[in-house]
mmCIF file of C-alpha atoms in Angstrom:
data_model
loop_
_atom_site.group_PDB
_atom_site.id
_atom_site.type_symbol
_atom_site.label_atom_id
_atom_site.label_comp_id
_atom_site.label_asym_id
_atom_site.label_seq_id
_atom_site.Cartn_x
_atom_site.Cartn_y
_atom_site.Cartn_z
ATOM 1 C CA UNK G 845 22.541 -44.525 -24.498
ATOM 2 C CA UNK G 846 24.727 -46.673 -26.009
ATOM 3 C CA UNK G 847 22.742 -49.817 -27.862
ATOM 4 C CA UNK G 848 24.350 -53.155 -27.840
ATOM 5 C CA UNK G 849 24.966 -55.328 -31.226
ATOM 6 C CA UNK G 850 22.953 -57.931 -30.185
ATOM 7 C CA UNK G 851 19.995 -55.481 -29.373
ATOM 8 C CA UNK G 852 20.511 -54.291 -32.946
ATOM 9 C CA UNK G 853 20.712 -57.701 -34.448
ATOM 10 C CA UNK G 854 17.466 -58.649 -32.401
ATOM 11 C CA UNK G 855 15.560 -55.784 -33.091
ATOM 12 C CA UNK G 856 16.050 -56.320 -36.649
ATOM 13 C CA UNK G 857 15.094 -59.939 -36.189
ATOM 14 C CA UNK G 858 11.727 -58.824 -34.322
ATOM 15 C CA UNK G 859 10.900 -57.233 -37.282
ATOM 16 C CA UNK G 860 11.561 -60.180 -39.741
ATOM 17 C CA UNK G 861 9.500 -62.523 -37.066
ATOM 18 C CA UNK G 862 12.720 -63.488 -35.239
ATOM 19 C CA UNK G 863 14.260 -63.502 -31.343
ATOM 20 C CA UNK G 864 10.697 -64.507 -29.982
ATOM 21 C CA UNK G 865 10.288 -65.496 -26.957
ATOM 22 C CA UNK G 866 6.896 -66.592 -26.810
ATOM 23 C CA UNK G 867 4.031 -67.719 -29.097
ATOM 24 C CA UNK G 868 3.881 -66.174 -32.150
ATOM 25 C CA UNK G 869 1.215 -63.215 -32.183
ATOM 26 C CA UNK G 870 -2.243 -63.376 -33.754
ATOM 27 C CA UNK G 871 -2.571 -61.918 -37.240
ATOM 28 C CA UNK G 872 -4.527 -59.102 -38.347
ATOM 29 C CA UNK G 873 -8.148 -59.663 -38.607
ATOM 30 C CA UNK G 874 -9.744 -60.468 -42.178
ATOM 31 C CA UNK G 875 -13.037 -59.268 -43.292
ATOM 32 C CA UNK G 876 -14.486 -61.564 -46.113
ATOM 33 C CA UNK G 877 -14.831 -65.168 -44.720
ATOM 34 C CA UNK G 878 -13.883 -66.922 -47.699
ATOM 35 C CA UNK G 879 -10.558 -65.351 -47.229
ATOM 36 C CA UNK G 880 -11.047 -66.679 -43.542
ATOM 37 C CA UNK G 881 -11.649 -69.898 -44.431
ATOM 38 C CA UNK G 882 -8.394 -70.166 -46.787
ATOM 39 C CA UNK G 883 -6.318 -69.060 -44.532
ATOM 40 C CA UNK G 884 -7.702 -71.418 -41.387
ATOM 41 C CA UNK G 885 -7.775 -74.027 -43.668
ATOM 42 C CA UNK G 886 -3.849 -73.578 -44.838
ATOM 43 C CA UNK G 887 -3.118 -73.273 -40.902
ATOM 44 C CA UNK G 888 -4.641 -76.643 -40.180
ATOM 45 C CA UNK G 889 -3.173 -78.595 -43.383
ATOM 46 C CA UNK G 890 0.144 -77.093 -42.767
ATOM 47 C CA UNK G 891 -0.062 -78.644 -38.835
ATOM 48 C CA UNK G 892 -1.922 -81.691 -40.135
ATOM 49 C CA UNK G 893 -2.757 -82.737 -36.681
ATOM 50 C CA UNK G 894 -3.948 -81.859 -33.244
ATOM 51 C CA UNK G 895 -5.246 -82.930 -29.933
ATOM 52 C CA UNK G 896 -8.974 -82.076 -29.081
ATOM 53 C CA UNK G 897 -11.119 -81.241 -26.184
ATOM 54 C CA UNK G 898 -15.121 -80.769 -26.613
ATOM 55 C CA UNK G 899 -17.868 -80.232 -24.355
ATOM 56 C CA UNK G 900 -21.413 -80.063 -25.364
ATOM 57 C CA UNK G 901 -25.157 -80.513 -24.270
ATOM 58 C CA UNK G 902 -27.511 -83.013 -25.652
ATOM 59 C CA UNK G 903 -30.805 -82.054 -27.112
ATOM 60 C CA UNK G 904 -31.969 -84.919 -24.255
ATOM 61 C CA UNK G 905 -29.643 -83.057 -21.520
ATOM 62 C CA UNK G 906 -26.786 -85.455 -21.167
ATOM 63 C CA UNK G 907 -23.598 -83.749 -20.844
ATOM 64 C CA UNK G 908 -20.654 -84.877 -23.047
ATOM 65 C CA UNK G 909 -17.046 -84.177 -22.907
ATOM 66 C CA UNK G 910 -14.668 -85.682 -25.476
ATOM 67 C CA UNK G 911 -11.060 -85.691 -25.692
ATOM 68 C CA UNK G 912 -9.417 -86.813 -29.030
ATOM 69 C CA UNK G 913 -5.938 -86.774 -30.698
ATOM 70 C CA UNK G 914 -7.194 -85.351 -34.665
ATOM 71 C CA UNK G 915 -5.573 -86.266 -37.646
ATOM 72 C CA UNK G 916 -6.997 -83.827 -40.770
ATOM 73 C CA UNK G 917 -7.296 -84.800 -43.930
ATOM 74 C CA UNK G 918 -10.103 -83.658 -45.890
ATOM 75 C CA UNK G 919 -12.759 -86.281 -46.117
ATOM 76 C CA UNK G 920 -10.195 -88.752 -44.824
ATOM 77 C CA UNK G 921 -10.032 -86.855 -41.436
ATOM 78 C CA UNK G 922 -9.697 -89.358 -37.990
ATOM 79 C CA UNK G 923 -9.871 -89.202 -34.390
ATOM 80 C CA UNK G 924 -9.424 -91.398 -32.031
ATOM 81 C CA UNK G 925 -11.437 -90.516 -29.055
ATOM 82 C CA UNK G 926 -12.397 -90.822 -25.267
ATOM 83 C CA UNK G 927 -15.612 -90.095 -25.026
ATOM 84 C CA UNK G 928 -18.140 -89.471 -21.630
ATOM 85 C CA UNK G 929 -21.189 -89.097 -21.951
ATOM 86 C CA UNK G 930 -23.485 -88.425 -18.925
ATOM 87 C CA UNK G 931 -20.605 -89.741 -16.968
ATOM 88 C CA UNK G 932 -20.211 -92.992 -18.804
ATOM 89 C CA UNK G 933 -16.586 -93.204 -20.439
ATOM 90 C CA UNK G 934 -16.647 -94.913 -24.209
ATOM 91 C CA UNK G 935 -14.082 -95.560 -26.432
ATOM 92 C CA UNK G 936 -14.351 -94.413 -29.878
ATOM 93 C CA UNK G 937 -12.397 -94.481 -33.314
ATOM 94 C CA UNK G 938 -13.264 -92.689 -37.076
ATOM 95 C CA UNK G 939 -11.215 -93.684 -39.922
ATOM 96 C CA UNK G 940 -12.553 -94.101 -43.227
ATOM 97 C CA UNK G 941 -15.683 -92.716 -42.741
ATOM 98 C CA UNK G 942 -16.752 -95.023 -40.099
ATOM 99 C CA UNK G 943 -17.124 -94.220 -36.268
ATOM 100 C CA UNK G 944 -16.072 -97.566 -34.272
ATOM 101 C CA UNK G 945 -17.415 -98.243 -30.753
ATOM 102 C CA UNK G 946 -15.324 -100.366 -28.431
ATOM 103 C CA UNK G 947 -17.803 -102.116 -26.417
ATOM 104 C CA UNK G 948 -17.044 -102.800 -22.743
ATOM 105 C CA UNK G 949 -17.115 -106.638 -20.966
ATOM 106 C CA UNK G 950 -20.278 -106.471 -20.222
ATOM 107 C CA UNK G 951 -21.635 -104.952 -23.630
ATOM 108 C CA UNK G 952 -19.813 -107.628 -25.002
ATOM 109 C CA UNK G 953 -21.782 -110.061 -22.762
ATOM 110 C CA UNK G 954 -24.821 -108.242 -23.358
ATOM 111 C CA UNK G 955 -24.553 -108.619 -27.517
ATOM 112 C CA UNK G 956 -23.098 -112.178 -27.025
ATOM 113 C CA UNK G 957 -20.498 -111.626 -28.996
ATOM 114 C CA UNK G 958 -16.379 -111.932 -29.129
ATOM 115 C CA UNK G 959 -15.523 -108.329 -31.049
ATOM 116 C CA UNK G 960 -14.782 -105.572 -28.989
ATOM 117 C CA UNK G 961 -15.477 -102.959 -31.513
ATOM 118 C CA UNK G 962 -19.148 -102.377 -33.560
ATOM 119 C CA UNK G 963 -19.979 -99.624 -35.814
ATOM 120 C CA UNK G 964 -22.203 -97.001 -34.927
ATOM 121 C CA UNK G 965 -24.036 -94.905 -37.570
ATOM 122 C CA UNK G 966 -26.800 -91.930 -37.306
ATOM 123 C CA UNK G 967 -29.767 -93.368 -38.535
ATOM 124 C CA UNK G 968 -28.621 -97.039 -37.096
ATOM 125 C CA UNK G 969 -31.715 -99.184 -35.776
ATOM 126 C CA UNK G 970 -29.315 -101.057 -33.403
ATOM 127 C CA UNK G 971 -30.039 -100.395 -29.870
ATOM 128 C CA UNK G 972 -25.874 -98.283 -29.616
ATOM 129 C CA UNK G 973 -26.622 -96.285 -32.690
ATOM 130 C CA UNK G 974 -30.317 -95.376 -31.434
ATOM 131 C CA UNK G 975 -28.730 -94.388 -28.410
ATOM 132 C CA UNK G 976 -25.839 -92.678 -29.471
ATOM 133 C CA UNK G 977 -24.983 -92.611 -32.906
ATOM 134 C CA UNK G 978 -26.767 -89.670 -34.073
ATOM 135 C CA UNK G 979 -25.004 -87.879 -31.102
ATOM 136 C CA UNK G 980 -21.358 -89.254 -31.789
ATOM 137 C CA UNK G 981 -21.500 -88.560 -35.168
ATOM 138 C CA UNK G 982 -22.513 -84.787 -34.624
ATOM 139 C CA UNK G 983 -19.484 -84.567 -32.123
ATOM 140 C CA UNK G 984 -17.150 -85.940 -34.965
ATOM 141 C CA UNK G 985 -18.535 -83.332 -37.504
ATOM 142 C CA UNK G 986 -18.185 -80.828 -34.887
ATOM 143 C CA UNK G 987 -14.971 -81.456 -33.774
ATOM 144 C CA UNK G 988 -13.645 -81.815 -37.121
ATOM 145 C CA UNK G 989 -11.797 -78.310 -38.011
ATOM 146 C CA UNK G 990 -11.582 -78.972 -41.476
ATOM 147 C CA UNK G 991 -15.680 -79.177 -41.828
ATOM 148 C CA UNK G 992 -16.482 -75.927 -40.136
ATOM 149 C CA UNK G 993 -13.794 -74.248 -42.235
ATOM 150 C CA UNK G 994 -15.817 -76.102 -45.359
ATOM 151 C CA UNK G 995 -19.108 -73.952 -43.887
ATOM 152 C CA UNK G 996 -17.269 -70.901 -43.587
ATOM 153 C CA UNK G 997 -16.306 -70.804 -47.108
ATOM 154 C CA UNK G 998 -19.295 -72.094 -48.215
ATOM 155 C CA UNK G 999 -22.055 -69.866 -46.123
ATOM 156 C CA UNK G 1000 -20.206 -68.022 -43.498
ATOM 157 C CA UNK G 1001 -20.265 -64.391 -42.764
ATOM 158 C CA UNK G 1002 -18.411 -62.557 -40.720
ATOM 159 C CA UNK G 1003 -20.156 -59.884 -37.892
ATOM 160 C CA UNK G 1004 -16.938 -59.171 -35.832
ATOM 161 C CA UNK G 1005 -13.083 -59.439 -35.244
ATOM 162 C CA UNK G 1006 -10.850 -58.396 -32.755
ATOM 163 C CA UNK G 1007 -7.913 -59.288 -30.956
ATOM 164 C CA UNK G 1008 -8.125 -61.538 -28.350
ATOM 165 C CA UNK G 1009 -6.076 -64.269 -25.818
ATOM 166 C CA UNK G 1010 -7.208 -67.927 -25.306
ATOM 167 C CA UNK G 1011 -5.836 -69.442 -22.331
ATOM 168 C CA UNK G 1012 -2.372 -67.240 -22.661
ATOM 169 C CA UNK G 1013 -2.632 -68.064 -26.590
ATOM 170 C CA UNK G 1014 -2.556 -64.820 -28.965
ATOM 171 C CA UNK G 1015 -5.394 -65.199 -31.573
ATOM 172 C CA UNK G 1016 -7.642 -63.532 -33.069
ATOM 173 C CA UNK G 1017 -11.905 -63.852 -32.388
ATOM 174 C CA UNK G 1018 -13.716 -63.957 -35.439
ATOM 175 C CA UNK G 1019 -17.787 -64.391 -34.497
ATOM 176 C CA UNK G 1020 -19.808 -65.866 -37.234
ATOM 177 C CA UNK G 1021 -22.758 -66.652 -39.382
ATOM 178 C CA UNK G 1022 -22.820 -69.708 -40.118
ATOM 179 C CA UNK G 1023 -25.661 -69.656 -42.607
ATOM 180 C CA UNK G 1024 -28.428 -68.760 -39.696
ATOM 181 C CA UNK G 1025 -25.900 -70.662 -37.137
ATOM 182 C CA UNK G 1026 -24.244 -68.492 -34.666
ATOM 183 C CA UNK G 1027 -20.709 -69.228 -33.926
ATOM 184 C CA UNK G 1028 -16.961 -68.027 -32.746
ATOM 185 C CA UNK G 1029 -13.264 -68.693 -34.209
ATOM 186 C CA UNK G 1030 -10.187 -68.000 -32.854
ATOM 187 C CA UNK G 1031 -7.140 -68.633 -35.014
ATOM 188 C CA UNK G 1032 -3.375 -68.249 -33.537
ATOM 189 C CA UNK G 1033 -0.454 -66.861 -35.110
ATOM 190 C CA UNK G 1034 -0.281 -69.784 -37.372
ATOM 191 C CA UNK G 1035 -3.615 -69.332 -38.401
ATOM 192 C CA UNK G 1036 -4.708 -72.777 -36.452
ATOM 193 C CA UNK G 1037 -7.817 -73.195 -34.687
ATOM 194 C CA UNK G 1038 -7.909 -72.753 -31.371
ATOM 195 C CA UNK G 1039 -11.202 -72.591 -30.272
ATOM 196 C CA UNK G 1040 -14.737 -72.951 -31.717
ATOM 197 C CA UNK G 1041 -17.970 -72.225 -30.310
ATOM 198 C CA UNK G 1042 -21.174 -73.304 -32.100
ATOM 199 C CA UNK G 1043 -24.215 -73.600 -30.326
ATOM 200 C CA UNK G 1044 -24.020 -75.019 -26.872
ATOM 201 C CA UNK G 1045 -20.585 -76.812 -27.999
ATOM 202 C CA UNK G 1046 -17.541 -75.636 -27.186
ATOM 203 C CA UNK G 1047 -13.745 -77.186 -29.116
ATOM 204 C CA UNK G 1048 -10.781 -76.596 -28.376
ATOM 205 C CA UNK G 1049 -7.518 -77.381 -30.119
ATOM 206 C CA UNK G 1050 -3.740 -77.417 -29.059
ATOM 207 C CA UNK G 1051 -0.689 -79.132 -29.446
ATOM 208 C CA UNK G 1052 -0.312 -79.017 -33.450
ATOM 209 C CA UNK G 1053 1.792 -80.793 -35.677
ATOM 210 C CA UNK G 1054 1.595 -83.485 -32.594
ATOM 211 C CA UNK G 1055 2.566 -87.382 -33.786
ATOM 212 C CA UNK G 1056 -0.315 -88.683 -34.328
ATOM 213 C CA UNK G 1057 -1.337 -92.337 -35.474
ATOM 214 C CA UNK G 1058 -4.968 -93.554 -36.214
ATOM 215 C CA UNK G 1059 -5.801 -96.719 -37.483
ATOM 216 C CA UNK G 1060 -8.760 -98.430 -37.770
ATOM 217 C CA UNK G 1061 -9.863 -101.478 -35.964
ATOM 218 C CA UNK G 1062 -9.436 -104.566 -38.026
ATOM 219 C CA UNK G 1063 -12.334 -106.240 -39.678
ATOM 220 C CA UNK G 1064 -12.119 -109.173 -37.732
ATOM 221 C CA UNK G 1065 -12.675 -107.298 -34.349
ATOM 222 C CA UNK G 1066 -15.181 -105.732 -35.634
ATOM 223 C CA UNK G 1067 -19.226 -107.002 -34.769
ATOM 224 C CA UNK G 1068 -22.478 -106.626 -34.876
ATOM 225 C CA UNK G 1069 -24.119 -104.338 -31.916
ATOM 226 C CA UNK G 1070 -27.630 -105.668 -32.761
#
């Protein structure tokens, strides 16, 4: 059978990474988890950014879903977020370290006030942060790629790899330790996230190297939620 020069030309291409037609195909699995966490962690600094969906459980029982566009950068990391929790819909920002809460009309009623964002923290005696803060800012942590590739690296262990497809994605399925925490990566050709499961929360990540533009609210629309 006669082989055409373009079949040549391609083949040799194939085998250099070139004349694909598709997604690029997951990597061979690693076994030590530090390597792991390099390599995840070169993935998502390369794309820089990403957009985000999560869905969890409250310890109390309330369902949350969040959808976020992610911008990574180390400690400087910041989403900007839609978040619902037991089917109420809240606005949400974190840039600089700080998780912003855009209050609705009649919060803003409610707190007599004329900001439309307030700052919710963990251990915040406000009546938002008592309600929610702890809760938001575990979704932020958890969402966060760049802080569950910091665990890995620091405490992770690795019990199983294989290859595996997410939602017609090539990866591979890495399941964890996560010092005592039981959890599952799976990293795409580029070595991006592409899903995480930890506990009852489930992330998942597409559209990388997306524009993406977070800023944070300015200080004079910010206010007081107590």
């Amino acid at each position: 059978m006669r082989v055409t020069g373009f079949a040549v030309v391609c083949t040799a291409l194939l085998l250099l990474g070139g004349c694909s037609g598709g997604e690029k195909p997951a990597t061979q699995p690693v076994n030590d988890a530090a390597q792991l966490a390099s390599a995840a962690a070169a993935g998502t600094q390369k794309a820089r950014s990403s957009k985000i969906a999560l869905e969890t459980t409250a310890e109390d029982g309330r369902k949350v879903v969040v959808t976020s566009s992610g911008l990574y950068e180390g400690p400087n990391s910041r989403f900007s977020m839609v978040a619902e929790v037991a089917g109420e819909k809240r606005d949400l920002i974190f840039a600089d370290g700080v998780l912003y809460y855009h209050l609705s009309d009649t919060q803003v009623q409610e707190f007599k006030t004329d900001k439309e964002w307030v700052k919710l923290t963990a251990d915040g005696k406000d009546s938002l942060s008592a309600a929610n803060g702890a809760l938001l800012t575990n979704v932020v942590e958890t969402m966060d790629p760049t802080r569950t590739i910091d665990r890995i690296s620091k405490s992770g262990k690795i019990t199983k790899s294989e290859q595996a497809e997410v939602e017609g994605t090539a990866a591979t399925r890495y399941v964890l330790d996560l010092g005592g925490a039981p959890a599952e990566l799976w990293l795409d050709g580029e070595q991006r996230p592409v899903r995480v499961t930890i506990g009852k929360t489930t992330v998942k990540y597409d559209s990388w190297a997306s524009d993406v533009v977070i800023i944070a609210p300015p200080p004079e629309a910010v206010g007081d939620s107590r």
